Short mmCIF file of C-alpha atoms in Angstrom, two decimals:
data_model
loop_
_atom_site.label_atom_id
_atom_site.label_comp_id
_atom_site.label_asym_id
_atom_site.label_seq_id
_atom_site.Cartn_x
_atom_site.Cartn_y
_atom_site.Cartn_z
CA MET A 1 -50.02 0.12 12.04
CA VAL A 2 -48.36 2.68 9.83
CA THR A 3 -44.86 4.07 10.71
CA ASP A 4 -43.81 7.57 9.66
CA VAL A 5 -40.41 7.73 8.20
CA LYS A 6 -38.50 10.77 7.09
CA ILE A 7 -35.82 10.02 4.36
CA ALA A 8 -33.33 12.42 2.76
CA TYR A 9 -31.56 11.97 -0.59
CA SER A 10 -29.31 13.76 -2.98
CA PRO A 11 -30.59 14.19 -6.49
CA LEU A 12 -28.55 11.49 -8.21
CA ASN A 13 -29.28 8.39 -10.31
CA ASP A 14 -28.07 6.26 -7.40
CA ALA A 15 -30.99 7.49 -5.23
CA ALA A 16 -33.06 5.36 -7.62
CA LEU A 17 -34.18 2.81 -5.08
CA VAL A 18 -35.34 5.49 -2.63
CA LEU A 19 -37.31 7.23 -5.38
CA VAL A 20 -38.78 4.18 -7.12
CA ALA A 21 -39.98 2.86 -3.80
CA GLU A 22 -42.10 6.04 -3.39
CA ALA A 23 -43.11 6.39 -7.08
CA LEU A 24 -44.43 2.69 -7.25
CA GLY A 25 -46.01 2.50 -3.75
CA PHE A 26 -43.59 0.15 -2.20
CA TYR A 27 -43.36 2.13 1.03
CA ASP A 28 -47.13 2.24 1.37
CA SER A 29 -47.62 -1.48 0.78
CA GLU A 30 -44.93 -2.13 3.52
CA GLY A 31 -46.87 -0.04 6.06
CA LEU A 32 -44.59 2.98 5.86
CA ASN A 33 -45.69 6.65 5.55
CA VAL A 34 -42.45 8.06 4.00
CA THR A 35 -41.71 11.73 3.56
CA LEU A 36 -38.78 12.36 1.09
CA SER A 37 -36.53 15.36 1.46
CA ARG A 38 -34.35 16.42 -1.50
CA GLU A 39 -31.12 17.90 -0.17
CA ALA A 40 -28.52 20.20 -1.92
CA ASN A 41 -25.38 18.70 -0.42
CA TRP A 42 -24.07 15.81 1.66
CA SER A 43 -23.34 17.94 4.69
CA ASN A 44 -27.03 18.62 5.06
CA ILE A 45 -27.88 14.90 4.94
CA ARG A 46 -25.07 14.10 7.41
CA ASP A 47 -26.15 16.83 9.78
CA LYS A 48 -29.90 16.09 9.60
CA LEU A 49 -29.11 12.40 10.43
CA ALA A 50 -26.85 13.31 13.26
CA TYR A 51 -29.35 15.70 14.88
CA GLY A 52 -32.34 13.36 14.37
CA LEU A 53 -34.18 15.64 11.94
CA ILE A 54 -34.56 12.64 9.49
CA ASP A 55 -34.75 8.95 10.21
CA ALA A 56 -32.85 7.51 7.15
CA ALA A 57 -31.04 8.68 4.11
CA HIS A 58 -29.49 7.83 0.79
CA ILE A 59 -25.89 8.54 1.90
CA LEU A 60 -22.25 8.23 1.01
CA ALA A 61 -20.98 4.92 2.32
CA PRO A 62 -17.89 6.33 4.34
CA VAL A 63 -20.01 8.99 6.12
CA PRO A 64 -21.22 6.87 9.03
CA PHE A 65 -17.61 5.56 9.62
CA ALA A 66 -16.21 9.13 9.34
CA ALA A 67 -18.76 10.32 11.92
CA ALA A 68 -17.97 7.34 14.33
CA LEU A 69 -14.24 8.09 14.02
CA GLY A 70 -14.76 11.75 15.04
CA LEU A 71 -14.89 13.38 11.56
CA GLY A 72 -17.83 15.67 11.85
CA PRO A 73 -20.84 15.69 14.17
CA SER A 74 -21.73 12.45 15.81
CA MET A 75 -24.94 12.80 17.84
CA GLY A 76 -25.77 9.10 17.58
CA ARG A 77 -24.81 5.95 15.73
CA ILE A 78 -25.83 5.39 12.06
CA ILE A 79 -26.31 1.90 10.80
CA ALA A 80 -26.32 0.76 7.19
CA PRO A 81 -28.62 -2.30 6.57
CA MET A 82 -28.13 -2.24 2.88
CA ALA A 83 -26.19 -0.76 -0.10
CA LEU A 84 -28.15 1.23 -2.67
CA GLY A 85 -26.38 -0.35 -5.76
CA ALA A 86 -22.81 -0.18 -7.04
CA ASN A 87 -20.93 2.23 -9.35
CA GLY A 88 -22.66 5.32 -10.76
CA ASN A 89 -19.94 7.94 -10.56
CA ALA A 90 -17.86 9.57 -13.47
CA VAL A 91 -14.88 11.86 -13.79
CA VAL A 92 -15.05 14.94 -16.04
CA VAL A 93 -12.20 17.11 -17.00
CA SER A 94 -11.66 20.29 -19.02
CA HIS A 95 -11.17 19.99 -22.85
CA ASP A 96 -7.63 21.09 -22.41
CA LEU A 97 -6.78 18.57 -19.58
CA LYS A 98 -8.55 15.82 -21.50
CA ALA A 99 -6.25 16.35 -24.47
CA LYS A 100 -3.21 16.12 -22.23
CA LEU A 101 -4.52 12.91 -20.58
CA SER A 102 -5.18 11.15 -23.83
CA ASP A 103 -3.01 9.09 -26.10
CA ASP A 104 -5.62 9.16 -28.88
CA ASP A 105 -9.06 10.65 -29.64
CA SER A 106 -11.03 7.94 -27.81
CA LEU A 107 -13.56 9.03 -25.14
CA HIS A 108 -12.00 6.92 -22.41
CA THR A 109 -8.41 6.51 -21.40
CA PRO A 110 -7.09 3.62 -19.46
CA LEU A 111 -6.54 4.71 -15.91
CA MET A 112 -2.90 3.78 -15.53
CA SER A 113 -1.95 5.57 -18.74
CA SER A 114 -4.00 8.63 -17.83
CA ALA A 115 -2.44 8.68 -14.43
CA ARG A 116 1.04 8.72 -15.86
CA LEU A 117 -0.03 11.51 -18.20
CA LEU A 118 -1.51 13.43 -15.25
CA ALA A 119 1.88 13.17 -13.41
CA ARG A 120 3.67 14.43 -16.54
CA GLU A 121 1.23 17.50 -16.55
CA VAL A 122 1.65 18.15 -12.89
CA GLU A 123 5.54 18.28 -13.38
CA ARG A 124 5.11 20.53 -16.47
CA ARG A 125 3.06 22.96 -14.34
CA ARG A 126 5.52 22.92 -11.62
CA LYS A 127 8.42 23.77 -13.95
CA ALA A 128 6.35 26.48 -15.57
CA GLY A 129 5.46 28.08 -12.29
CA GLU A 130 1.73 27.42 -12.76
CA GLY A 131 -0.70 26.63 -10.02
CA ARG A 132 -1.74 23.10 -9.08
CA LEU A 133 -4.58 21.29 -10.98
CA VAL A 134 -7.87 21.62 -9.00
CA PHE A 135 -10.27 18.79 -8.70
CA ALA A 136 -13.82 19.02 -7.14
CA VAL A 137 -15.49 16.27 -5.08
CA PRO A 138 -18.90 16.45 -3.42
CA PHE A 139 -17.57 15.65 0.10
CA THR A 140 -14.21 15.22 1.69
CA TRP A 141 -14.87 11.70 3.05
CA SER A 142 -16.44 10.29 -0.11
CA PRO A 143 -15.69 7.45 -2.62
CA HIS A 144 -15.24 10.19 -5.21
CA HIS A 145 -12.32 11.61 -3.38
CA PHE A 146 -10.84 8.19 -2.67
CA VAL A 147 -10.98 7.29 -6.40
CA LEU A 148 -9.32 10.43 -7.56
CA ARG A 149 -6.52 10.18 -4.91
CA HIS A 150 -5.88 6.45 -5.72
CA TRP A 151 -5.82 7.22 -9.40
CA ALA A 152 -3.30 9.98 -9.00
CA ALA A 153 -1.14 8.06 -6.43
CA SER A 154 -0.89 5.08 -8.90
CA ALA A 155 1.49 7.29 -10.81
CA GLY A 156 3.59 8.38 -7.98
CA LEU A 157 1.80 11.66 -7.21
CA ASP A 158 1.25 12.90 -3.68
CA PRO A 159 -2.42 13.90 -3.94
CA GLU A 160 -2.24 16.08 -0.82
CA ARG A 161 0.77 18.19 -1.94
CA GLN A 162 0.60 18.10 -5.71
CA LEU A 163 -3.03 18.55 -6.35
CA GLN A 164 -5.67 20.92 -4.95
CA TRP A 165 -9.15 19.86 -3.78
CA VAL A 166 -12.38 21.62 -3.37
CA VAL A 167 -15.90 20.57 -2.25
CA LEU A 168 -18.74 21.45 -4.38
CA PRO A 169 -22.43 20.26 -4.90
CA PRO A 170 -22.49 18.10 -7.97
CA SER A 171 -25.03 20.37 -9.76
CA ARG A 172 -22.56 23.20 -9.64
CA MET A 173 -19.48 21.38 -10.86
CA ALA A 174 -20.12 21.81 -14.57
CA ASP A 175 -20.31 25.59 -14.28
CA MET A 176 -17.14 25.68 -12.18
CA LEU A 177 -15.42 23.63 -14.86
CA LYS A 178 -16.57 25.90 -17.61
CA ASP A 179 -15.47 29.01 -15.74
CA GLY A 180 -11.99 27.54 -15.13
CA VAL A 181 -12.37 27.41 -11.34
CA VAL A 182 -11.68 23.64 -11.48
CA ASP A 183 -9.82 21.41 -13.90
CA GLY A 184 -11.89 18.32 -13.32
CA PHE A 185 -14.47 16.67 -10.98
CA CYS A 186 -15.86 13.37 -9.95
CA SER A 187 -19.53 13.15 -9.01
CA GLY A 188 -22.48 10.97 -9.20
CA SER A 189 -24.54 10.67 -12.44
CA PRO A 190 -26.24 12.31 -14.17
CA TRP A 191 -24.18 15.43 -13.54
CA PRO A 192 -20.99 14.37 -15.20
CA GLN A 193 -23.08 13.31 -18.31
CA THR A 194 -24.91 16.71 -18.21
CA ALA A 195 -21.62 18.56 -18.25
CA HIS A 196 -20.41 16.46 -21.18
CA LEU A 197 -23.57 16.95 -23.30
CA MET A 198 -23.44 20.79 -22.54
CA GLY A 199 -19.94 20.79 -23.84
CA ARG A 200 -18.44 22.00 -20.50
CA GLY A 201 -15.99 19.21 -20.16
CA GLN A 202 -15.30 15.67 -21.32
CA LEU A 203 -15.74 12.40 -19.71
CA LEU A 204 -12.42 10.81 -18.71
CA PHE A 205 -13.46 7.61 -16.85
CA ALA A 206 -16.25 6.09 -14.81
CA ASP A 207 -16.51 3.95 -11.69
CA PRO A 208 -16.32 0.55 -13.53
CA ASP A 209 -12.96 1.61 -15.09
CA TYR A 210 -11.61 2.13 -11.54
CA TRP A 211 -13.36 -0.74 -9.78
CA SER A 212 -15.79 -2.88 -11.75
CA LEU A 213 -18.12 -3.40 -8.84
CA LYS A 214 -17.36 -0.34 -6.62
CA PRO A 215 -19.40 0.35 -3.53
CA GLU A 216 -20.86 3.86 -3.29
CA LYS A 217 -24.01 4.77 -1.43
CA VAL A 218 -25.89 3.02 1.48
CA LEU A 219 -29.09 3.33 3.28
CA GLY A 220 -28.09 5.15 6.40
CA VAL A 221 -30.60 4.77 9.37
CA ARG A 222 -30.40 6.27 12.80
CA ALA A 223 -29.59 3.45 15.19
CA ALA A 224 -32.01 4.88 17.78
CA TRP A 225 -34.86 4.91 15.24
CA ALA A 226 -34.10 1.39 14.08
CA GLU A 227 -33.97 0.08 17.75
CA ASP A 228 -37.36 1.86 18.53
CA ASN A 229 -38.88 0.57 15.13
CA PRO A 230 -37.45 -2.90 14.42
CA TYR A 231 -40.29 -4.05 12.23
CA ALA A 232 -40.37 -0.77 10.32
CA THR A 233 -36.70 -0.97 9.68
CA ILE A 234 -37.00 -4.51 8.05
CA SER A 235 -40.02 -3.17 6.07
CA LEU A 236 -37.96 -0.22 4.87
CA VAL A 237 -35.16 -2.42 3.57
CA ARG A 238 -37.70 -4.76 2.07
CA ALA A 239 -39.34 -1.86 0.24
CA LEU A 240 -35.98 -0.86 -1.21
CA LEU A 241 -35.12 -4.44 -2.21
CA ARG A 242 -38.41 -4.63 -4.06
CA ALA A 243 -37.50 -1.36 -5.81
CA ALA A 244 -34.25 -2.99 -6.87
CA LEU A 245 -36.04 -6.03 -8.17
CA TRP A 246 -38.24 -3.87 -10.34
CA ALA A 247 -35.48 -1.41 -11.41
CA ASN A 248 -33.14 -4.16 -12.42
CA ARG A 249 -35.46 -5.52 -15.00
CA PRO A 250 -34.48 -4.40 -18.55
CA ALA A 251 -38.09 -3.94 -19.45
CA ASN A 252 -38.42 -1.29 -16.79
CA ARG A 253 -35.39 0.82 -17.92
CA ASP A 254 -37.40 3.48 -19.74
CA ASP A 255 -39.78 3.95 -16.92
CA LEU A 256 -36.93 4.10 -14.49
CA MET A 257 -35.38 6.94 -16.45
CA ARG A 258 -38.72 8.80 -16.57
CA ILE A 259 -39.10 8.37 -12.82
CA LEU A 260 -35.57 9.78 -12.06
CA ALA A 261 -36.09 12.70 -14.51
CA ARG A 262 -39.10 14.06 -12.64
CA HIS A 263 -38.84 17.56 -11.36
CA VAL A 264 -39.46 16.44 -7.81
CA TYR A 265 -36.72 13.71 -7.93
CA VAL A 266 -33.41 14.13 -9.77
CA ASN A 267 -34.74 16.90 -12.17
CA ALA A 268 -31.99 16.41 -14.80
CA PRO A 269 -32.27 16.03 -18.58
CA GLN A 270 -33.39 12.51 -19.48
CA GLU A 271 -30.70 12.36 -22.08
CA ALA A 272 -27.99 12.69 -19.43
CA ILE A 273 -29.74 10.09 -17.25
CA SER A 274 -29.99 7.78 -20.27
CA LEU A 275 -26.25 8.34 -21.14
CA ALA A 276 -25.32 7.39 -17.59
CA LEU A 277 -27.49 4.25 -17.45
CA SER A 278 -26.48 3.02 -20.97
CA GLN A 279 -23.89 0.45 -21.76
CA GLY A 280 -20.57 1.96 -21.24
CA GLY A 281 -21.94 4.62 -19.03
CA ALA A 282 -21.36 5.02 -15.34
CA GLY A 283 -22.04 1.33 -14.68
CA TYR A 284 -24.78 1.85 -12.05
CA THR A 285 -25.78 -1.62 -10.92
CA LEU A 286 -29.04 -2.27 -9.13
CA ASP A 287 -29.21 -6.02 -8.99
CA PRO A 288 -30.37 -6.76 -5.37
CA GLU A 289 -28.27 -9.92 -5.01
CA THR A 290 -24.90 -8.57 -6.36
CA ALA A 291 -25.09 -4.85 -5.47
CA THR A 292 -27.18 -4.21 -2.29
CA PHE A 293 -25.60 -6.47 0.33
CA PRO A 294 -23.77 -4.42 3.08
CA TRP A 295 -20.37 -6.21 2.91
CA ILE A 296 -18.13 -5.90 5.96
CA SER A 297 -15.19 -5.92 3.59
CA HIS A 298 -16.52 -2.73 1.93
CA ALA A 299 -16.79 -1.20 5.34
CA LYS A 300 -13.17 -2.07 6.12
CA TRP A 301 -11.96 -0.79 2.69
CA PHE A 302 -13.69 2.59 3.30
CA MET A 303 -12.05 2.92 6.86
CA GLY A 304 -8.82 1.92 5.35
CA GLN A 305 -9.04 4.80 2.91
CA LEU A 306 -9.61 7.16 5.84
CA VAL A 307 -6.41 5.88 7.33
CA ARG A 308 -4.45 5.81 4.11
CA TRP A 309 -5.03 9.58 3.47
CA GLY A 310 -4.22 10.59 6.97
CA TRP A 311 -7.68 11.54 8.28
CA VAL A 312 -7.87 8.99 11.07
CA GLU A 313 -5.21 7.06 13.02
CA PRO A 314 -4.87 3.35 12.52
CA ASP A 315 -5.29 2.38 16.20
CA HIS A 316 -9.02 1.43 16.11
CA ASP A 317 -10.80 -1.81 16.21
CA PHE A 318 -11.96 -1.55 12.60
CA ASP A 319 -13.64 -4.90 12.55
CA HIS A 320 -15.72 -4.06 15.55
CA LEU A 321 -16.68 -0.71 14.06
CA ALA A 322 -17.51 -2.32 10.70
CA ARG A 323 -19.94 -4.70 12.33
CA HIS A 324 -21.40 -2.03 14.52
CA ILE A 325 -22.43 0.04 11.46
CA TYR A 326 -22.93 -2.31 8.49
CA ARG A 327 -25.81 -4.76 9.31
CA PRO A 328 -25.89 -7.76 6.87
CA ASP A 329 -28.20 -9.52 9.39
CA LEU A 330 -30.96 -6.95 8.71
CA TRP A 331 -30.52 -7.36 4.88
CA ARG A 332 -30.90 -11.13 5.29
CA GLN A 333 -34.05 -10.67 7.28
CA ALA A 334 -35.59 -8.30 4.78
CA ALA A 335 -34.55 -10.41 1.76
CA SER A 336 -35.75 -13.72 3.16
CA GLY A 337 -39.35 -13.31 1.83
CA LEU A 338 -38.42 -11.96 -1.54
CA GLY A 339 -36.85 -15.09 -2.98
CA LEU A 340 -33.33 -13.67 -2.93
CA ASN A 341 -30.16 -15.65 -2.30
CA ALA A 342 -28.23 -14.50 0.67
CA PRO A 343 -24.38 -14.57 0.85
CA GLU A 344 -23.11 -17.11 3.38
CA ALA A 345 -20.27 -14.90 4.56
CA ASP A 346 -20.29 -11.19 5.52
CA GLU A 347 -16.81 -10.48 3.92
CA LYS A 348 -15.05 -11.26 0.66
CA ASP A 349 -12.01 -10.37 -1.33
CA GLU A 350 -12.36 -7.01 -3.05
CA GLY A 351 -10.73 -7.17 -6.45
CA GLY A 352 -8.95 -10.16 -8.00
CA HIS A 353 -11.94 -11.27 -10.21
CA SER A 354 -11.60 -10.20 -13.81
CA GLU A 355 -14.50 -12.45 -14.97
CA PRO A 356 -17.86 -13.36 -13.42
CA TRP A 357 -17.47 -15.75 -10.43
CA VAL A 358 -19.58 -17.85 -8.01
CA LEU A 359 -20.29 -16.66 -4.61
CA PRO A 360 -21.43 -19.19 -1.99
CA ALA A 361 -24.97 -18.22 -1.00
CA SER A 362 -28.25 -19.75 0.25
CA PRO A 363 -30.42 -21.23 -0.99
CA ALA A 364 -28.41 -21.08 -4.16
CA PRO A 365 -25.03 -19.61 -5.25
CA ILE A 366 -24.90 -16.04 -6.69
CA ILE A 367 -23.13 -15.48 -10.01
CA MET A 368 -21.23 -12.26 -9.28
CA PRO A 369 -19.98 -9.80 -11.87
CA ALA A 370 -16.31 -9.17 -12.25
CA ASN A 371 -14.76 -7.50 -9.17
CA ARG A 372 -11.46 -5.86 -10.39
CA LEU A 373 -9.47 -2.89 -9.35
CA PHE A 374 -7.78 -0.89 -12.16
CA ASP A 375 -4.34 -1.34 -10.72
CA GLY A 376 -4.82 -5.14 -10.04
CA GLY A 377 -4.87 -4.74 -6.39
CA VAL A 378 -6.83 -7.07 -4.08
CA PHE A 379 -8.15 -5.95 -0.72
CA ARG A 380 -8.29 -8.75 1.86
CA CYS A 381 -9.74 -8.44 5.34
CA ARG A 382 -7.95 -11.63 6.57
#
């Protein structure tokens, strides 16, 4: 029996698993007839999920929580049975601002240092009677927005009062930077790298500089569809985990870049895609064991950011909501036949690991990459 599935995605490198699964026939071999829909912005994807126009999507991890907490349309619950990798974003600023945020001529500036220089520039502009610095993000309730706010706040800035925020599609951000409409932006790759290669701005930092194993996108599935199609839901997750196994192999890197660069997929210069995926790039991690598990601790961190920045009140049962949306049980079912090790717990400390470490898992432990936040913070659910 073949199940029809409509899946939306944004043209970004971190849609790789969704795209590879189609390109290599993993959906077909799992009994799924998948129709992909490339969308111009995250609002389209959110609304199509909410109104049942699609069944699943490559989506910003905070969006299902924002919807459940009353931020935007909520016509039905969205579950997340897996993450679609880790990292993948970068921050680009104007040439002028980059010079002011740098102590030397290096491409990357340590975040604490650049945050202090940002605060100095904000104060200079205030004294000179100039307008606030403007930063673009692809969606209000997005990891991109959380990263920039946390970075600015680490130097004592109030991101709400002392900076200005605009929402733009990632593909338009480079033009807005070139035209002086914004001073910087954070978006998914390969658009920051495209802006850099076109000379429209300079890379300031990438996700791994902020959080070495930062959660970003998830597979969002309409809960009603998943309940009506339990076997197809597991098949969908399994197809994407198979895509991760393939994409994570170094021997397949060139083929992965060619797939992403296709006109019908990301449709960006292969040079920009390569720069983002290269060592020292945006750090996009596809390893299925270390970057696709839907951690309850990630869910709570995202909801904590919604509270931190004043978008929701703290009087919610966040543990219940996290487990209502993130579904590690479905990940474990899908992974069981693929030879993957499954974490024994659903939560872990986020941050605090500056070196690789051992995660208890079954049937064998998982060697996890470093899990470090730039300011040394550790997020604990307990």
